[in-house]
Coordinates of C-alpha atoms in Angstrom, one line a residue:
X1 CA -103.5 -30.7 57.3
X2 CA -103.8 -33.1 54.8
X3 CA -107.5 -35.2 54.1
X4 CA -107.7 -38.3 56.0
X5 CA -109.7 -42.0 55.1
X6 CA -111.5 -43.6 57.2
X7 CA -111.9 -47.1 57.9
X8 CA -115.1 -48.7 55.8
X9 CA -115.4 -45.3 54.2
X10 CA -112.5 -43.9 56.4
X11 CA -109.4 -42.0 55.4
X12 CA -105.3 -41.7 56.2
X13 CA -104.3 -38.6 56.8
X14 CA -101.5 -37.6 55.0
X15 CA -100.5 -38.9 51.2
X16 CA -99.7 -42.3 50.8
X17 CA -95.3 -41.8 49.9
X18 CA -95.3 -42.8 46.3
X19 CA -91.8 -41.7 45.8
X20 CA -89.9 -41.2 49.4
X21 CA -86.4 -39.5 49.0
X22 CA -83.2 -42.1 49.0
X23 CA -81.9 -40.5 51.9
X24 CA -83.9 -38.4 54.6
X25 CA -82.9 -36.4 57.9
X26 CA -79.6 -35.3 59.3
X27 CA -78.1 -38.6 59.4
X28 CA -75.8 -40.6 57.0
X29 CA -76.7 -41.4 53.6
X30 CA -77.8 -45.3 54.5
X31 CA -79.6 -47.5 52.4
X32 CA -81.1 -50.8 52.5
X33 CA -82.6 -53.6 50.9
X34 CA -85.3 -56.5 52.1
X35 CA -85.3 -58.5 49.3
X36 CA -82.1 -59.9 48.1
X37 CA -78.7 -60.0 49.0
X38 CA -77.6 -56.9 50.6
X39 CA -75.3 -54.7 48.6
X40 CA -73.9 -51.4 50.3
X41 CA -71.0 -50.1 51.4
X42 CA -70.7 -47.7 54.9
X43 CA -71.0 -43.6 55.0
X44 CA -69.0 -41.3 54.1
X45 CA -67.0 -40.9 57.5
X46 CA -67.5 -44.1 59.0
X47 CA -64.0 -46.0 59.9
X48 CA -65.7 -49.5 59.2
X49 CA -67.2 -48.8 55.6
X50 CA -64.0 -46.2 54.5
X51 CA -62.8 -47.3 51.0
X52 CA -58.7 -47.8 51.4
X53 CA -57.2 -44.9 50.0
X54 CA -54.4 -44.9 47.8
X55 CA -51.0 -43.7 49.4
X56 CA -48.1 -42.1 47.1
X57 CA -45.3 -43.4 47.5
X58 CA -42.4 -40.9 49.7
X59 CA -40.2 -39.5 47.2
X60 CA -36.6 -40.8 47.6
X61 CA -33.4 -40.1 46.3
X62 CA -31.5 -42.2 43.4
X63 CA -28.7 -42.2 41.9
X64 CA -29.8 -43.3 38.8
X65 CA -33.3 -43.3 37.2
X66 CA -34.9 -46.9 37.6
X67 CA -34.4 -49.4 34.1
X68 CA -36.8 -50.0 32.0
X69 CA -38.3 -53.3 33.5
X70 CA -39.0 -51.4 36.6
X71 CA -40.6 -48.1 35.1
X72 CA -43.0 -50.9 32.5
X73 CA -44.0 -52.5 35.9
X74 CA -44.7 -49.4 37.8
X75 CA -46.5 -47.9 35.2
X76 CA -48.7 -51.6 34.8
X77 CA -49.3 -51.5 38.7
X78 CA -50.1 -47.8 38.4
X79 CA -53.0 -48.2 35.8
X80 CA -54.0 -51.5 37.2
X81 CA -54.6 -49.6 40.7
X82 CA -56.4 -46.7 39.3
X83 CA -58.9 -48.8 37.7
X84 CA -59.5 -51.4 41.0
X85 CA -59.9 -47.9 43.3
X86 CA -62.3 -46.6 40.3
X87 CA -64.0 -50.0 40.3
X88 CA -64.3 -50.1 43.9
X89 CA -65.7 -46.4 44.0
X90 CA -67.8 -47.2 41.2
X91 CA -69.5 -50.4 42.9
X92 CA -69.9 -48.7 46.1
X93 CA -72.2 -45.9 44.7
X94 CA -74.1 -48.8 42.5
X95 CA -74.9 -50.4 45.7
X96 CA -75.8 -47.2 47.0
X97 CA -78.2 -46.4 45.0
X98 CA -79.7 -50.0 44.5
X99 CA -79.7 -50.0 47.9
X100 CA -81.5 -46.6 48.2
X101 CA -84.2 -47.9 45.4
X102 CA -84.9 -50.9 47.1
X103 CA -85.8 -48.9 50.1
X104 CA -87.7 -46.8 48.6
X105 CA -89.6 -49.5 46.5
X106 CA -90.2 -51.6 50.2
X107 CA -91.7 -48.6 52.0
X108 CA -94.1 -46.9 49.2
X109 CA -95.3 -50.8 48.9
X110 CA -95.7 -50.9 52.2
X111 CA -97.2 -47.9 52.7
X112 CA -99.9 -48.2 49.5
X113 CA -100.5 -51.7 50.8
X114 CA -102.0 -50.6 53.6
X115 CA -103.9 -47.4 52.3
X116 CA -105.7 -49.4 49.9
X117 CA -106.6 -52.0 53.1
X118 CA -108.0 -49.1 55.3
X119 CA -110.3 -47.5 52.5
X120 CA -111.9 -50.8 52.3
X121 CA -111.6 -51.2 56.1
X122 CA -113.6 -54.8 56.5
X123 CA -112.6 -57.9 58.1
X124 CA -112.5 -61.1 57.1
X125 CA -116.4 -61.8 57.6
X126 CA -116.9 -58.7 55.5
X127 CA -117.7 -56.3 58.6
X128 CA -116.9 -52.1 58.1
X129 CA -114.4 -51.5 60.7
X130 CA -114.6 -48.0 62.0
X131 CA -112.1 -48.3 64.2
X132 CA -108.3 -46.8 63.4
X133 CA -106.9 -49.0 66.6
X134 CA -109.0 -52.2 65.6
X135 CA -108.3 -51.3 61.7
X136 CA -104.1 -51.5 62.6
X137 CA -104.6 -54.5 64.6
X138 CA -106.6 -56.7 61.8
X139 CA -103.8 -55.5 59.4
X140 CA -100.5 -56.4 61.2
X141 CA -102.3 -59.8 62.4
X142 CA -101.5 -60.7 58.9
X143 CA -99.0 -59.3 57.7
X144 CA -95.2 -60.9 57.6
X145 CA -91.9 -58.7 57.6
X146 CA -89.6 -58.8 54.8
X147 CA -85.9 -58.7 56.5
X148 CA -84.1 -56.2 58.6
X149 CA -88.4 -54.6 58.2
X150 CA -90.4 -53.6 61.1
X151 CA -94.2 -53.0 60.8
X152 CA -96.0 -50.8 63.4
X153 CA -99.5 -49.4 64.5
X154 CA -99.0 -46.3 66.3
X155 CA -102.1 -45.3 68.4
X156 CA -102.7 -41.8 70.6
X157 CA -103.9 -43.1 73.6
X158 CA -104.7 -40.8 76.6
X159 CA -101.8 -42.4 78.4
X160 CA -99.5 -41.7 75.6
X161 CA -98.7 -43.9 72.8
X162 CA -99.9 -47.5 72.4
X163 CA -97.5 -49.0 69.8
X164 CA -98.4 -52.8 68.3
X165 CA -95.2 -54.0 66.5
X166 CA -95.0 -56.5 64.2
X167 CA -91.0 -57.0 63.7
X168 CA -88.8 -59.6 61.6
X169 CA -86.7 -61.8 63.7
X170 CA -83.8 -60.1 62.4
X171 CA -84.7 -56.4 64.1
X172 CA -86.6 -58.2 66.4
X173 CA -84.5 -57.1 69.4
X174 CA -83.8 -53.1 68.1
X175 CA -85.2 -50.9 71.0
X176 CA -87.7 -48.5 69.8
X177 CA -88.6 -45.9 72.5
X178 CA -91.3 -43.9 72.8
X179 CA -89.2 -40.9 72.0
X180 CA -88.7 -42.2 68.6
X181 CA -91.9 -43.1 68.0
X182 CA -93.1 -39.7 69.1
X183 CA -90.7 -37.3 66.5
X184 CA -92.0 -39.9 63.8
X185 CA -95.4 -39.7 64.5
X186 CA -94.9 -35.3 65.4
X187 CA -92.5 -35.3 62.1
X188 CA -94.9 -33.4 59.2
X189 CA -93.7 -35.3 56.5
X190 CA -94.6 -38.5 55.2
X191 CA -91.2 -40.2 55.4
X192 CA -87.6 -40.1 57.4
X193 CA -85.2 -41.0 59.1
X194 CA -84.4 -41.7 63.1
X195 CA -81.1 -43.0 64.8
X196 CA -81.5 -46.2 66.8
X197 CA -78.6 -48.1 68.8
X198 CA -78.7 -50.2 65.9
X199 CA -78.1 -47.7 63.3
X200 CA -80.3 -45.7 61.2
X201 CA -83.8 -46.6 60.5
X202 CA -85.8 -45.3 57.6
X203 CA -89.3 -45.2 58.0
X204 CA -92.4 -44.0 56.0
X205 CA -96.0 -43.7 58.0
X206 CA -99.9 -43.2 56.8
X207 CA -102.3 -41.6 59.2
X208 CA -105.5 -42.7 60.5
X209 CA -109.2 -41.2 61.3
X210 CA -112.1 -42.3 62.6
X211 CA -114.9 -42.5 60.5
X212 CA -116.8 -39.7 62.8
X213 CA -114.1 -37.8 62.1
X214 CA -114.2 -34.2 61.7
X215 CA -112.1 -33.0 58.6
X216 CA -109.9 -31.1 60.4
X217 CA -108.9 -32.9 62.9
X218 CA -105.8 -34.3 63.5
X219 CA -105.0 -38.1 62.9
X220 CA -105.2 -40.3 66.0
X221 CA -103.6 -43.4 64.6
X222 CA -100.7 -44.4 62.0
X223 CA -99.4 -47.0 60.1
X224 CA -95.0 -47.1 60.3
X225 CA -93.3 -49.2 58.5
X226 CA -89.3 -48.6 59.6
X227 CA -86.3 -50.5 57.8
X228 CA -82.9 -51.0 59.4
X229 CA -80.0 -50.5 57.0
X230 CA -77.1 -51.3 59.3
X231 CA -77.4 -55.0 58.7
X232 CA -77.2 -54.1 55.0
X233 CA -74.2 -51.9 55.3
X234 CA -72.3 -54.6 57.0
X235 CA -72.9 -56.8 54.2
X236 CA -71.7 -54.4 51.7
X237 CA -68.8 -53.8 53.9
X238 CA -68.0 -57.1 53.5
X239 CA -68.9 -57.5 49.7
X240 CA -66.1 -54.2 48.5
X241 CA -64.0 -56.1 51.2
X242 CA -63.7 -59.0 49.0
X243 CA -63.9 -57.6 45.7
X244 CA -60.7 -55.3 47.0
X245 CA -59.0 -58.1 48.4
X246 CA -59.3 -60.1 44.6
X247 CA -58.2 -57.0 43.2
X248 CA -55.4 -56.7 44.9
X249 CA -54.6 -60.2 44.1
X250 CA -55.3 -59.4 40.7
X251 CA -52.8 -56.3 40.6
X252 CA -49.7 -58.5 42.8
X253 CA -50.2 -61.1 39.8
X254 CA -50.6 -58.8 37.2
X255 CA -47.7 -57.1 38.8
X256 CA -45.3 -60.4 38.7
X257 CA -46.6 -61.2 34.7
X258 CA -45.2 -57.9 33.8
X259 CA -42.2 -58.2 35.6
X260 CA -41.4 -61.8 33.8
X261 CA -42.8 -60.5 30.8
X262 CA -41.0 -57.0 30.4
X263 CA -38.3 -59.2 30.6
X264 CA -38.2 -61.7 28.1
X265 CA -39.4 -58.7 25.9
X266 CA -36.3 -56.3 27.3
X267 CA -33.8 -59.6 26.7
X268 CA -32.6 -58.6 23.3
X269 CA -32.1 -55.0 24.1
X270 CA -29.8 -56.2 27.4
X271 CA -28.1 -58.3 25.0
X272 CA -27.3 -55.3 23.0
X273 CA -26.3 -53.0 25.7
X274 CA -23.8 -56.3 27.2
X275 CA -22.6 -56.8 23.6
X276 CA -22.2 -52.9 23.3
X277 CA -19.9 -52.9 26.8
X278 CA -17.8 -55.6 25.3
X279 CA -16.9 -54.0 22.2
X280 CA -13.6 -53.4 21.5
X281 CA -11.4 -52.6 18.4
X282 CA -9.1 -55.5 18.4
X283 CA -12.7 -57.6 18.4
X284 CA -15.4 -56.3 16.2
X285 CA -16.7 -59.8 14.7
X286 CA -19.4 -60.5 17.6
X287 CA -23.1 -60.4 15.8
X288 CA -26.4 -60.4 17.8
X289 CA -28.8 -63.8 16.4
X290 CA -31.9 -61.7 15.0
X291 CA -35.4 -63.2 15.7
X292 CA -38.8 -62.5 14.4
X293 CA -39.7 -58.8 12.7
X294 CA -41.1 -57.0 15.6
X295 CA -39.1 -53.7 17.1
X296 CA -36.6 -55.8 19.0
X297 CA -35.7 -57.3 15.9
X298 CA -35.3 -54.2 13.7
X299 CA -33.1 -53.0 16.6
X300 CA -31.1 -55.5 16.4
X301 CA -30.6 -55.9 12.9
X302 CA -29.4 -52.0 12.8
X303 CA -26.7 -52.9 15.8
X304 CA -25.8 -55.6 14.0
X305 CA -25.6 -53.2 10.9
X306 CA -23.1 -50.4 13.0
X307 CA -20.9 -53.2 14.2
X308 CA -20.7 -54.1 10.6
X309 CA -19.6 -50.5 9.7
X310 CA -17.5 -50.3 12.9
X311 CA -15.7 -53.4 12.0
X312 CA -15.1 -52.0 8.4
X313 CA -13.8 -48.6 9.3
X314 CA -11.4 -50.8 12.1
X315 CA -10.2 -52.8 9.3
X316 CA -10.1 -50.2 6.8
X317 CA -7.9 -48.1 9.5
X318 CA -5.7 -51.2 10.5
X319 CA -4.9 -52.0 6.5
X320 CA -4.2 -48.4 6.4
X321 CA -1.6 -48.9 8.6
X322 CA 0.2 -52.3 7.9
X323 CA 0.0 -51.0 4.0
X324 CA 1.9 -47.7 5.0
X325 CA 4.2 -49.1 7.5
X326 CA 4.8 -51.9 5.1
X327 CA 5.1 -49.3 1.5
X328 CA 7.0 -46.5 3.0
X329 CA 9.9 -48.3 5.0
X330 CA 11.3 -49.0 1.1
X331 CA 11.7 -45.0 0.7
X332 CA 13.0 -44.3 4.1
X333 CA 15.3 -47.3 4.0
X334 CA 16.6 -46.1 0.5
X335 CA 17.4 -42.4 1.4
X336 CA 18.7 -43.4 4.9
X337 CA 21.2 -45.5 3.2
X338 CA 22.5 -43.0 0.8
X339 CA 23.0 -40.5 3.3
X340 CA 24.3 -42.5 5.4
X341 CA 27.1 -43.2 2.9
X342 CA 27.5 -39.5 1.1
X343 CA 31.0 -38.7 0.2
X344 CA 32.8 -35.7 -0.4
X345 CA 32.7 -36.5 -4.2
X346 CA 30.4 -33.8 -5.9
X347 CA 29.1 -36.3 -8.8
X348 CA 28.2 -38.8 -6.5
X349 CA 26.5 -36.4 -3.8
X350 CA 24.2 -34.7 -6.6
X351 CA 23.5 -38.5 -7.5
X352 CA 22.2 -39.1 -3.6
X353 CA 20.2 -35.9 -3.7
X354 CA 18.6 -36.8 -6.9
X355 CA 17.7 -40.7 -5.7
X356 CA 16.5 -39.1 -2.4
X357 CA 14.3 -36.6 -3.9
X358 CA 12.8 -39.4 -6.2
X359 CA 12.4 -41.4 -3.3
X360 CA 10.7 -38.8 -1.2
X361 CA 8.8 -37.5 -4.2
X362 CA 7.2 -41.2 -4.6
X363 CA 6.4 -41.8 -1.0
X364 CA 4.4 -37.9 -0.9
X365 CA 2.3 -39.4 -3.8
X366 CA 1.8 -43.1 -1.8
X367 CA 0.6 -41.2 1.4
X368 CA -1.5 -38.9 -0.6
X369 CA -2.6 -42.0 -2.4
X370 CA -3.3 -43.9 1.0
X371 CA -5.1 -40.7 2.6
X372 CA -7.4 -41.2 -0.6
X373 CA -8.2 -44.5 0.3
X374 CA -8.4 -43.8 3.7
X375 CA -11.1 -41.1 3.1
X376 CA -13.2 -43.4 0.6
X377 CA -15.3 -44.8 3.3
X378 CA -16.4 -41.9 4.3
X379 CA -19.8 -41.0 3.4
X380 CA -19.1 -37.6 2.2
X381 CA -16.5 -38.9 -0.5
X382 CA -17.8 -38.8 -3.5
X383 CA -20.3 -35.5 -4.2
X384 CA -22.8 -36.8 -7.1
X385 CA -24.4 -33.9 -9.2
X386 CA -26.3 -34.1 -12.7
X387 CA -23.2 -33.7 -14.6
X388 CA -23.0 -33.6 -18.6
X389 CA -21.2 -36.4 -20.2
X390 CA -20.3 -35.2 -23.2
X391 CA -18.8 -32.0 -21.6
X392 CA -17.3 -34.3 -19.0
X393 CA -15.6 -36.6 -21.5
X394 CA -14.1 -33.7 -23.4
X395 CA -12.2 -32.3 -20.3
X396 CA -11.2 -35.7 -19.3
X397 CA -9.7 -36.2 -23.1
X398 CA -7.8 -32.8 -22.5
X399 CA -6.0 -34.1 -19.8
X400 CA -5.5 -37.2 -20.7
X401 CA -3.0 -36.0 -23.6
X402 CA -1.2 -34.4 -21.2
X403 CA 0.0 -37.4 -19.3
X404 CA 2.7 -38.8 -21.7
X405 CA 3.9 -38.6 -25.6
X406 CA 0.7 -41.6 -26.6
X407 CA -1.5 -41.5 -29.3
X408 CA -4.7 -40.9 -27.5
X409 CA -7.9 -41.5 -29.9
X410 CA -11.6 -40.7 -27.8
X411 CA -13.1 -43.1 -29.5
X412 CA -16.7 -42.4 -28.3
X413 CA -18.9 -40.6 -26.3
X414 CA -21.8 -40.7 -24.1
X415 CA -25.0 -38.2 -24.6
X416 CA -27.2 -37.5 -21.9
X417 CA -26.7 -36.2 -18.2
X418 CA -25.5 -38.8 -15.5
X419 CA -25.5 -38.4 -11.5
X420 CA -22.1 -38.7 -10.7
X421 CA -19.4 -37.0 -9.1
X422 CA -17.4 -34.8 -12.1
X423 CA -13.8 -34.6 -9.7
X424 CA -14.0 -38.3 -8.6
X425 CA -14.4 -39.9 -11.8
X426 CA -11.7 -37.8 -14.0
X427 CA -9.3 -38.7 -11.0
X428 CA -10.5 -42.4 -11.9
X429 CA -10.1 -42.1 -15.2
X430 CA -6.6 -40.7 -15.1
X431 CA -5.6 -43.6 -12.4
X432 CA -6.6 -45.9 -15.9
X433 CA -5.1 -44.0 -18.0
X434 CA -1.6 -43.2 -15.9
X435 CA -1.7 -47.4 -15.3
X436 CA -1.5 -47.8 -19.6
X437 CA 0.9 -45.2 -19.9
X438 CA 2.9 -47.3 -17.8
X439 CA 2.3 -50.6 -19.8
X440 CA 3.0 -49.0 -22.7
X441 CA 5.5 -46.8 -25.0
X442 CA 6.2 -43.6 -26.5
X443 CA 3.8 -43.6 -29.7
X444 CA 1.7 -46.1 -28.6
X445 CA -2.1 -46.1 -28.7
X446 CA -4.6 -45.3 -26.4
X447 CA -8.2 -44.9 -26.5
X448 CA -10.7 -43.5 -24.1
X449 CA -14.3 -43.5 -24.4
X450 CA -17.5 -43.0 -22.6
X451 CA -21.3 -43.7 -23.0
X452 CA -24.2 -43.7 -21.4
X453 CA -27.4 -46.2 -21.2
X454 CA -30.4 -45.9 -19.6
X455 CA -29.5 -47.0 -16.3
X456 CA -25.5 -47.2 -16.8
X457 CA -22.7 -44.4 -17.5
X458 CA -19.2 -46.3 -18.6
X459 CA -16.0 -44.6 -19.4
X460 CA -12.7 -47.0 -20.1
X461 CA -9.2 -46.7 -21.1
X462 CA -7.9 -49.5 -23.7
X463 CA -3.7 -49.6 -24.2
X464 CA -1.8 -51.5 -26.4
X465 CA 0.7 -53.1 -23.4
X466 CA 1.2 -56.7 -22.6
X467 CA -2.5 -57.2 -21.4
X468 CA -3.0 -59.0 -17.8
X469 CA -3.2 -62.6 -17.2
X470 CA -7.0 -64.2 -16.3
X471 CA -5.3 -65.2 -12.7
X472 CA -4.4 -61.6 -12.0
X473 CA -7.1 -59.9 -13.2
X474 CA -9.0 -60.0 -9.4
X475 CA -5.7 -59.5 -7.6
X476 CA -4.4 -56.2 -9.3
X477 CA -7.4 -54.5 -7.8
X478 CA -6.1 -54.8 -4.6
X479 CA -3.8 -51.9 -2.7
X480 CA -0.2 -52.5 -2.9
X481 CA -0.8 -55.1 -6.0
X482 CA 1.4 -55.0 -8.9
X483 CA 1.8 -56.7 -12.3
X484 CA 4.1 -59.7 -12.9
X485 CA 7.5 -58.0 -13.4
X486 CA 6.7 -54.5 -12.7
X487 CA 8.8 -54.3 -9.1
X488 CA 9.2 -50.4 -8.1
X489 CA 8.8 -49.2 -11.3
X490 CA 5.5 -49.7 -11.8
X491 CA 4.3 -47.2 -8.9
X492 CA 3.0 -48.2 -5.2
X493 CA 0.4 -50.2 -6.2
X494 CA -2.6 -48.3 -5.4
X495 CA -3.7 -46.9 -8.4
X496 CA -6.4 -49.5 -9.0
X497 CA -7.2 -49.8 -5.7
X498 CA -8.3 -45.9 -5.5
X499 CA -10.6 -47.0 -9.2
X500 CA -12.2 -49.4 -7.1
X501 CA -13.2 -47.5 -4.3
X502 CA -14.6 -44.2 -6.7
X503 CA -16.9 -46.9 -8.3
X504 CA -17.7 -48.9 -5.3
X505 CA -18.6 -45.0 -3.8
X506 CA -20.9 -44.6 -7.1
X507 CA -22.1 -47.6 -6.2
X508 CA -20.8 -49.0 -9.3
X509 CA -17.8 -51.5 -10.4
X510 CA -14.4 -51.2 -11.6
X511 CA -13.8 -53.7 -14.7
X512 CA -11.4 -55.7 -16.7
X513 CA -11.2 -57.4 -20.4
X514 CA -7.8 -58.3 -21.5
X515 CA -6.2 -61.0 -22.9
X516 CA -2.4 -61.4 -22.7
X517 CA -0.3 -59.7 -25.6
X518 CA -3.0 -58.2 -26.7
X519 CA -3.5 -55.0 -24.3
X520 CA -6.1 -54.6 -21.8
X521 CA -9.2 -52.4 -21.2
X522 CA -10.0 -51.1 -18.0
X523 CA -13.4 -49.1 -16.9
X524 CA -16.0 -48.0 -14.9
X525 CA -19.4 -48.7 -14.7
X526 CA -21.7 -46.2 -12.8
X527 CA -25.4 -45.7 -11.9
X528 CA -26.3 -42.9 -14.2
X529 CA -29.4 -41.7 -12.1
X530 CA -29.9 -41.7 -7.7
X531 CA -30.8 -44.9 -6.4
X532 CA -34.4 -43.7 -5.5
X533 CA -35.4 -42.5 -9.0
X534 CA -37.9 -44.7 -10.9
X535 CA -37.3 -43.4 -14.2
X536 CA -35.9 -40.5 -16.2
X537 CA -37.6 -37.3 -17.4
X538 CA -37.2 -36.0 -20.9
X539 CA -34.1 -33.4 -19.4
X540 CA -32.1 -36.2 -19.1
X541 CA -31.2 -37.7 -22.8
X542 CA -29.1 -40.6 -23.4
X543 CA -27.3 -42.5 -26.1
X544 CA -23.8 -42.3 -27.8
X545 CA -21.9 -41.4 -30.8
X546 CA -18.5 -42.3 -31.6

């Protein structure tokens, strides 16, 4: 039994609650406020205050995965309603435990209030009151009830109870029976809780002696002051109500944003899969408009980029074609007409079999030729290495004077490595050279030489022939282009043409300088180091001698 205070030198019986618990007895965890709006949301278990729960969506079968617009958005909504449940949960238990500390704060004020009256115990004329009953009555005459509060004076009369209540008009009509008020008053602790019709009531009490008192005896009177959190409930029913109701406004907006959104920022990649569907090879010329320098545009630019090799390998396939068609009907008309019209005469069918070899010989060498071509925009055609150009040069001057009876003079030489392809550029070289053999005579002069810069490795072939007119000099680069009066003699035509593409695979250029009468030189001019190196280390000399 705890000491009690008497009134005018009295005591309470039982400690005044300085901290009550946030939730007492077997009921719910409600909680309550008096003094501002009220915040709380219902138990855990109660169909009125149950947060909505989120539902997964039933599984269902497809027959192709959703696009892209639709798996942004669901991911967006997704997010968006894991945050608003998180932020609803996380509100709830704020007002929870607001709720819970403002009870706490009204009761222990309450409750103090009152002990500090009673150990005065005097009146308003300064009189000792003595007595517990007279001591409640003088102390609820003036107090006033915060809201949803109830303040009562409990007294053990013999005929029971005698219970003065001083309610607020808001819990004014709560029943409180003297059953209730019996378990509080029987309870041994300080503080609780008790069910009502109205809900739970949380209540903290401070007994009473009589002056006389003995110390051991038992308290006679008490001081309850109850608080009614349903009403406070309600209101936080209705304040998550809201807050999920503008969330889920929020989340059917944010939903449409990122459905208009996704796709203005999808559009250019829709336009790339349409443009992709309409391909086709007889129409290759169709280029997406490129805007900005974000992803989309990059993306862009590279589609743009394969149609551009598409549209080259197309065309590079298609000239293929119209050049063979066009280059090989000569031969095959040629040795179809001479067998057509072989005699019995011996002379003049070794005559036919010796025009129709030449003929087939020449076209094996223009479809070799045009598989050549053919295979030059392939990335894989040329093979670059660090190659040695003086050793280079010397093997290319072997074979040249092998060709035909010419005076061939190597008239200079490169020192220094290069990064080139050894196989493609001797076959360029002796294209060059087999083109002045055929402008030129027995005896006649031709020089080859090579050298090497720092950024450049050159080789050329320089005859003695007719040389090449300034309006030809672009055109005889061509496939199936021939000199002014060279007809079949002169070959197919695709000699230069296979130059040109071995330097534009090195990345380089095939050149001319002539002037007519007086010969013509033709070379190459070749990266002599990878397109990524910055410089050259000391393995790598350069320079020429002649």
């Amino acid at each position: 039994m705890t000491e009690p205070v008497r009134p005018g030198g009295t005591r309470t019986v039982g400690p005044v609650p300085d901290d009550i618990p946030a939730s007492a007895g077997p009921g719910p965890g409600f909680a309550g406020a008096a003094d501002s709006p009220a915040e709380a949301a219902r138990p855990d278990g109660d169909p009125r205050g149950a947060e909505p729960a989120a539902v997964p969506p039933a599984s269902a079968a497809r027959r192709r995965g959703p696009s892209a617009r639709v798996r942004i958005m669901a991911w967006l909504v997704l997010v968006m309603a894991s945050g608003l449940i998180t932020i609803v949960l996380v509100v709830r238990q704020l007002l929870l435990n607001d709720i819970d500390q403002r009870v706490m704060r009204v009761l222990n004020q309450e409750s103090q209030e009152y002990a500090a009256f009673a150990a005065v115990g005097r009146d308003r004329a300064g009189a000792v009151v003595t007595d517990p009953a007279e001591l409640l009555d003088l102390y609820l005459g003036a107090q006033y009830p915060d809201e949803y509060e109830t303040l009562i004076g409990i007294v053990d009369a013999p005929g029971g109870l005698d219970a003065v209540k001083q309610p607020h008009e808001s819990v004014r009509d709560v029943a409180l029976s003297d059953e209730l008020l019996r378990s509080v008053v029987e309870d041994p602790a300080a503080s609780g809780t008790a069910v009502t019709e109205e809900g739970e009531l949380r209540w903290a009490k401070v007994g009473t002696l009589p002056v006389d008192a003995a110390e051991s005896e038992a308290a006679a009177a008490w001081f309850v002051t109850g608080y009614l959190v349903e009403p406070s409930r309600r209101q936080a029913d209705d304040t998550l109500r809201a807050l999920t109701l503008v969330g889920a406004g929020a989340l059917l907006s944010g939903a449409g944003v990122c459905w208009l959104v996704a796709g203005q920022i999808l559009a250019p990649v829709r336009q790339v899969r349409l443009a992709a569907a309409a391909l086709t090879e007889r129409d290759l010329t169709h280029r997406l408009p490129v805007h900005g320098r974000d992803d989309i545009a990059a993306l862009t630019e590279q589609f743009n980029a394969m149609l551009d090799r598409l549209e080259r390998a197309f065309r590079t396939q298609r000239e293929f074609l119209d050049d063979a068609s066009h280059e090989l009907r000569t031969p095959i008309t040629i040795v179809r007409g001479h067998l057509e019209l072989l005699g019995d005469d011996p002379a003049e069918r070794a005559e036919a079999i010796r025009v129709c070899t030449d003929e087939l010989d020449r076209m094996s060498r223009m479809v070799d030729d045009l598989l050549l071509l053919a295979r030059s925009e392939q990335p894989d055609f040329v093979t670059p290495a660090w190659v040695s150009v003086p050793e280079l040069s010397s093997d290319i001057d072997i074979k040249l004077r092998s060709l035909a009876d010419r005076r061939w003079h190597l008239e200079a030489i490169g020192e220094g490595e290069a990064w080139l392809d050894p196989q493609r550029v001797t076959q360029a070289v002796l294209q060059l050279a087999q083109n002045a053999v055929s402008h030129s005579g027995p005896g006649d002069i031709v020089r080859f030489g090579s050298a090497l810069t720092e950024d450049t490795a050159s080789f050329w072939i320089t005859d003695t022939g007719p040389g090449v007119r300034p309006e030809d000099a672009e055109r005889i680069f061509r496939r199936f282009s021939r000199g002014p009066g060279e007809g079949r003699v002169g070959g197919a035509g695709l000699g230069l043409a296979i130059v040109t593409a071995i330097a534009d695979a090195h990345h380089g250029r095939a050149h001319l300088v002539s002037r007519p009468g007086e010969g013509a030189t033709f070379g190459l001019a070749l990266p002599a180091r990878p397109a990524e190196e910055d410089g050259v280390d000391g393995h790598h000399d350069e320079g020429g001698r002649t």
